[in-house]
Amino acid sequence: YLVQNVCLQVAYQKLDGIVFNILNQTKMLFTALFVFLIVGRRQSRVQCLALVLLTAAGMLVSYSEVPDRTAKSRSFESFALGSCCILLGSALSGLGGAIAEWVLQRRRRDSYLFSSEMAVLGSAVILINHWTNSSSSDGLFENWTRYTLIPVISQGWGGIVVGLISKTAGSVRKGFAIMVGLILSCVLKWLIEGESLRWSTFVAVPLVAVSI
């Protein structure tokens, strides 16, 4: 989860929000794979078909969002790095989700304690990385504003909810809630930025919705 968070932070900076969210849906493929390998729970044929639709949506967005290599080589490199990071983060998320499901359901570990342990480890890594980064002269909270608390609090509460969902419903079913975030990202992008959505988004979002 710690390495996954690093990958997600890089992908946040390199990818568009919609692309990030749709490519992030591939975590369900990895989750289903690792749940089978670790927990031993198979997926039905309908669920396998849904996973195929999910992969198709991710590939569609990846193909349509790749910029011109000759004119925008730096932009392409940024997109490639962001895509690699989000796919690696999705794979680690699937592995972590399967392990978390095994720990919470099979070992019956308390979900609040489990979330707190990951939060403490994550905070420790952030502090160590900040102290060892000699190139940065800013403080840990140097560029924070009151709006920074919005993603911090939402991510914190999201981690607690994810732990509860993983314990009660399982990691694969957790994907139903992810679709809400995808739709919300599309609406906010249109309302706040005023940027028209690409054709691939209009095709990929229904594919993801049907697969979920």
Tab-separated table of C-alpha atoms in Angstrom:
chain	number	residue	atom	x	y	z
A	1	TYR	CA	0.000	0.000	0.000
A	2	LEU	CA	2.898	2.370	0.695
A	3	VAL	CA	4.471	1.785	-2.726
A	4	GLN	CA	0.997	2.029	-4.263
A	5	ASN	CA	0.476	5.469	-2.740
A	6	VAL	CA	3.748	6.679	-4.252
A	7	CYS	CA	2.663	5.393	-7.673
A	8	LEU	CA	-0.728	7.071	-7.319
A	9	GLN	CA	0.842	10.410	-6.424
A	10	VAL	CA	3.001	10.309	-9.562
A	11	ALA	CA	0.005	9.302	-11.680
A	12	TYR	CA	-2.061	12.143	-10.190
A	13	GLN	CA	0.504	14.626	-11.500
A	14	LYS	CA	0.986	13.058	-14.925
A	15	LEU	CA	-2.539	12.048	-15.978
A	16	ASP	CA	-5.864	13.711	-16.524
A	17	GLY	CA	-8.393	13.038	-13.762
A	18	ILE	CA	-10.769	11.081	-15.985
A	19	VAL	CA	-7.939	8.998	-17.481
A	20	PHE	CA	-6.602	8.347	-14.007
A	21	ASN	CA	-9.961	7.123	-12.714
A	22	ILE	CA	-10.728	4.874	-15.679
A	23	LEU	CA	-7.253	3.303	-15.772
A	24	ASN	CA	-7.555	2.890	-12.033
A	25	GLN	CA	-10.500	0.566	-12.672
A	26	THR	CA	-8.029	-2.110	-13.802
A	27	LYS	CA	-7.401	-2.702	-10.118
A	28	MET	CA	-10.497	-4.922	-10.187
A	29	LEU	CA	-8.771	-7.241	-12.669
A	30	PHE	CA	-5.798	-7.557	-10.367
A	31	THR	CA	-8.065	-7.839	-7.336
A	32	ALA	CA	-10.016	-10.718	-8.888
A	33	LEU	CA	-6.749	-12.432	-9.823
A	34	PHE	CA	-5.177	-12.103	-6.376
A	35	VAL	CA	-8.437	-12.976	-4.589
A	36	PHE	CA	-8.424	-16.228	-6.544
A	37	LEU	CA	-4.749	-16.893	-5.791
A	38	ILE	CA	-4.815	-15.911	-2.109
A	39	VAL	CA	-8.394	-16.366	-0.896
A	40	GLY	CA	-9.316	-19.106	-3.377
A	41	ARG	CA	-12.605	-17.564	-4.533
A	42	ARG	CA	-13.410	-17.984	-8.216
A	43	GLN	CA	-15.356	-15.562	-10.400
A	44	SER	CA	-18.450	-16.568	-12.376
A	45	ARG	CA	-18.681	-16.281	-16.161
A	46	VAL	CA	-20.730	-13.096	-15.872
A	47	GLN	CA	-18.142	-11.603	-13.556
A	48	CYS	CA	-15.339	-12.564	-15.947
A	49	LEU	CA	-17.234	-10.861	-18.790
A	50	ALA	CA	-17.563	-7.747	-16.636
A	51	LEU	CA	-13.821	-7.759	-16.032
A	52	VAL	CA	-13.204	-7.968	-19.784
A	53	LEU	CA	-15.442	-4.927	-20.360
A	54	LEU	CA	-13.528	-3.121	-17.652
A	55	THR	CA	-10.207	-3.849	-19.338
A	56	ALA	CA	-11.593	-2.714	-22.699
A	57	ALA	CA	-12.589	0.632	-21.213
A	58	GLY	CA	-9.098	1.154	-19.824
A	59	MET	CA	-7.446	0.255	-23.132
A	60	LEU	CA	-9.800	2.570	-25.017
A	61	VAL	CA	-8.906	5.562	-22.902
A	62	SER	CA	-5.189	4.747	-22.991
A	63	TYR	CA	-5.219	4.617	-26.796
A	64	SER	CA	-7.248	7.785	-27.367
A	65	GLU	CA	-5.349	9.876	-24.831
A	66	VAL	CA	-1.834	9.199	-26.164
A	67	PRO	CA	-0.566	12.513	-27.616
A	68	ASP	CA	1.446	12.993	-30.789
A	69	ARG	CA	4.908	11.566	-30.162
A	70	THR	CA	6.695	13.839	-32.621
A	71	ALA	CA	5.171	17.131	-31.533
A	72	LYS	CA	4.797	16.452	-27.837
A	73	SER	CA	7.482	13.979	-26.831
A	74	ARG	CA	7.620	15.336	-23.305
A	75	SER	CA	3.858	15.068	-22.998
A	76	PHE	CA	3.979	11.490	-24.261
A	77	GLU	CA	6.686	10.600	-21.755
A	78	SER	CA	4.573	12.135	-19.004
A	79	PHE	CA	1.541	10.135	-20.129
A	80	ALA	CA	3.573	6.918	-20.375
A	81	LEU	CA	5.056	7.403	-16.907
A	82	GLY	CA	1.655	8.175	-15.416
A	83	SER	CA	0.080	5.155	-17.096
A	84	CYS	CA	2.824	2.813	-15.863
A	85	CYS	CA	2.494	4.187	-12.338
A	86	ILE	CA	-1.280	3.837	-12.225
A	87	LEU	CA	-1.141	0.277	-13.590
A	88	LEU	CA	1.530	-0.696	-11.067
A	89	GLY	CA	-0.499	0.968	-8.340
A	90	SER	CA	-3.599	-0.916	-9.484
A	91	ALA	CA	-1.727	-4.228	-9.346
A	92	LEU	CA	-0.474	-3.460	-5.842
A	93	SER	CA	-3.988	-2.396	-4.879
A	94	GLY	CA	-5.332	-5.746	-6.046
A	95	LEU	CA	-2.660	-7.586	-4.084
A	96	GLY	CA	-3.272	-5.491	-0.995
A	97	GLY	CA	-7.034	-5.844	-1.343
A	98	ALA	CA	-6.804	-9.635	-1.518
A	99	ILE	CA	-4.503	-9.771	1.494
A	100	ALA	CA	-6.746	-7.347	3.401
A	101	GLU	CA	-9.803	-9.445	2.611
A	102	TRP	CA	-8.018	-12.577	3.818
A	103	VAL	CA	-6.904	-10.841	7.024
A	104	LEU	CA	-10.266	-9.187	7.756
A	105	GLN	CA	-12.546	-12.078	6.812
A	106	ARG	CA	-10.507	-15.206	7.430
A	107	ARG	CA	-8.431	-13.952	10.366
A	108	ARG	CA	-11.291	-11.732	11.666
A	109	ARG	CA	-9.068	-8.751	12.363
A	110	ASP	CA	-10.701	-5.478	13.431
A	111	SER	CA	-11.056	-3.181	10.396
A	112	TYR	CA	-10.524	0.041	12.385
A	113	LEU	CA	-7.291	-1.276	13.860
A	114	PHE	CA	-6.183	-2.462	10.431
A	115	SER	CA	-6.850	0.985	8.904
A	116	SER	CA	-5.021	2.701	11.783
A	117	GLU	CA	-1.959	0.500	11.317
A	118	MET	CA	-1.730	1.382	7.626
A	119	ALA	CA	-2.237	5.084	8.416
A	120	VAL	CA	0.615	5.081	10.940
A	121	LEU	CA	2.967	3.306	8.525
A	122	GLY	CA	2.014	5.643	5.688
A	123	SER	CA	2.596	8.739	7.824
A	124	ALA	CA	5.975	7.413	8.939
A	125	VAL	CA	7.101	6.899	5.339
A	126	ILE	CA	5.974	10.424	4.374
A	127	LEU	CA	7.904	11.959	7.279
A	128	ILE	CA	11.051	9.962	6.501
A	129	ASN	CA	10.853	10.911	2.831
A	130	HIS	CA	10.397	14.580	3.726
A	131	TRP	CA	13.327	14.657	6.142
A	132	THR	CA	15.669	12.848	3.770
A	133	ASN	CA	14.768	15.035	0.764
A	134	SER	CA	17.498	17.649	0.909
A	135	SER	CA	16.311	19.395	-2.270
A	136	SER	CA	13.110	20.626	-0.603
A	137	SER	CA	13.326	23.608	1.737
A	138	ASP	CA	9.589	23.920	2.389
A	139	GLY	CA	8.009	22.639	5.555
A	140	LEU	CA	5.692	19.658	5.582
A	141	PHE	CA	2.612	21.900	5.671
A	142	GLU	CA	4.182	24.847	3.811
A	143	ASN	CA	1.772	24.997	0.858
A	144	TRP	CA	-1.333	23.815	2.656
A	145	THR	CA	-4.568	25.796	2.527
A	146	ARG	CA	-7.955	25.176	4.050
A	147	TYR	CA	-8.952	23.446	0.822
A	148	THR	CA	-6.141	20.924	1.300
A	149	LEU	CA	-8.108	19.449	4.181
A	150	ILE	CA	-10.878	18.360	1.797
A	151	PRO	CA	-8.911	15.557	0.029
A	152	VAL	CA	-7.061	14.714	3.247
A	153	ILE	CA	-10.271	14.152	5.215
A	154	SER	CA	-12.043	12.434	2.316
A	155	GLN	CA	-9.109	10.073	1.775
A	156	GLY	CA	-9.006	9.309	5.495
A	157	TRP	CA	-12.696	8.511	5.720
A	158	GLY	CA	-12.435	6.615	2.437
A	159	GLY	CA	-9.778	4.348	3.923
A	160	ILE	CA	-12.019	3.527	6.881
A	161	VAL	CA	-14.996	2.803	4.614
A	162	VAL	CA	-12.843	0.640	2.328
A	163	GLY	CA	-11.786	-1.434	5.330
A	164	LEU	CA	-15.405	-1.969	6.364
A	165	ILE	CA	-16.476	-2.861	2.831
A	166	SER	CA	-13.585	-5.295	2.393
A	167	LYS	CA	-14.535	-7.037	5.619
A	168	THR	CA	-18.258	-7.304	4.917
A	169	ALA	CA	-18.586	-7.486	1.122
A	170	GLY	CA	-15.149	-8.381	-0.233
A	171	SER	CA	-12.648	-6.577	-2.429
A	172	VAL	CA	-14.253	-7.305	-5.810
A	173	ARG	CA	-17.671	-5.972	-4.774
A	174	LYS	CA	-15.924	-2.869	-3.517
A	175	GLY	CA	-15.755	-1.822	-7.171
A	176	PHE	CA	-19.419	-0.827	-7.121
A	177	ALA	CA	-18.528	2.190	-4.985
A	178	ILE	CA	-15.624	3.112	-7.268
A	179	MET	CA	-18.061	3.792	-10.101
A	180	VAL	CA	-19.585	6.628	-8.092
A	181	GLY	CA	-16.200	8.344	-7.965
A	182	LEU	CA	-15.781	7.953	-11.724
A	183	ILE	CA	-19.139	9.571	-12.475
A	184	LEU	CA	-18.440	12.349	-9.968
A	185	SER	CA	-15.087	13.069	-11.637
A	186	CYS	CA	-16.777	13.432	-15.020
A	187	VAL	CA	-19.404	15.826	-13.678
A	188	LEU	CA	-16.888	17.961	-11.759
A	189	LYS	CA	-14.562	18.165	-14.767
A	190	TRP	CA	-17.409	19.529	-16.864
A	191	LEU	CA	-18.748	21.912	-14.208
A	192	ILE	CA	-15.488	23.308	-12.801
A	193	GLU	CA	-13.023	23.240	-15.680
A	194	GLY	CA	-15.544	23.719	-18.476
A	195	GLU	CA	-13.539	21.293	-20.607
A	196	SER	CA	-15.426	19.167	-23.078
A	197	LEU	CA	-15.110	15.442	-22.554
A	198	ARG	CA	-13.406	13.263	-25.139
A	199	TRP	CA	-15.371	10.777	-27.186
A	200	SER	CA	-13.508	7.962	-25.474
A	201	THR	CA	-14.926	9.055	-22.132
A	202	PHE	CA	-18.505	8.801	-23.390
A	203	VAL	CA	-17.775	5.254	-24.590
A	204	ALA	CA	-15.623	4.094	-21.691
A	205	VAL	CA	-17.800	5.346	-18.835
A	206	PRO	CA	-20.835	3.235	-19.900
A	207	LEU	CA	-18.527	0.247	-20.377
A	208	VAL	CA	-17.209	0.648	-16.863
A	209	ALA	CA	-20.757	1.160	-15.547
A	210	VAL	CA	-22.031	-2.002	-17.221
A	211	SER	CA	-19.028	-4.026	-16.057
A	212	ILE	CA	-19.459	-2.878	-12.450
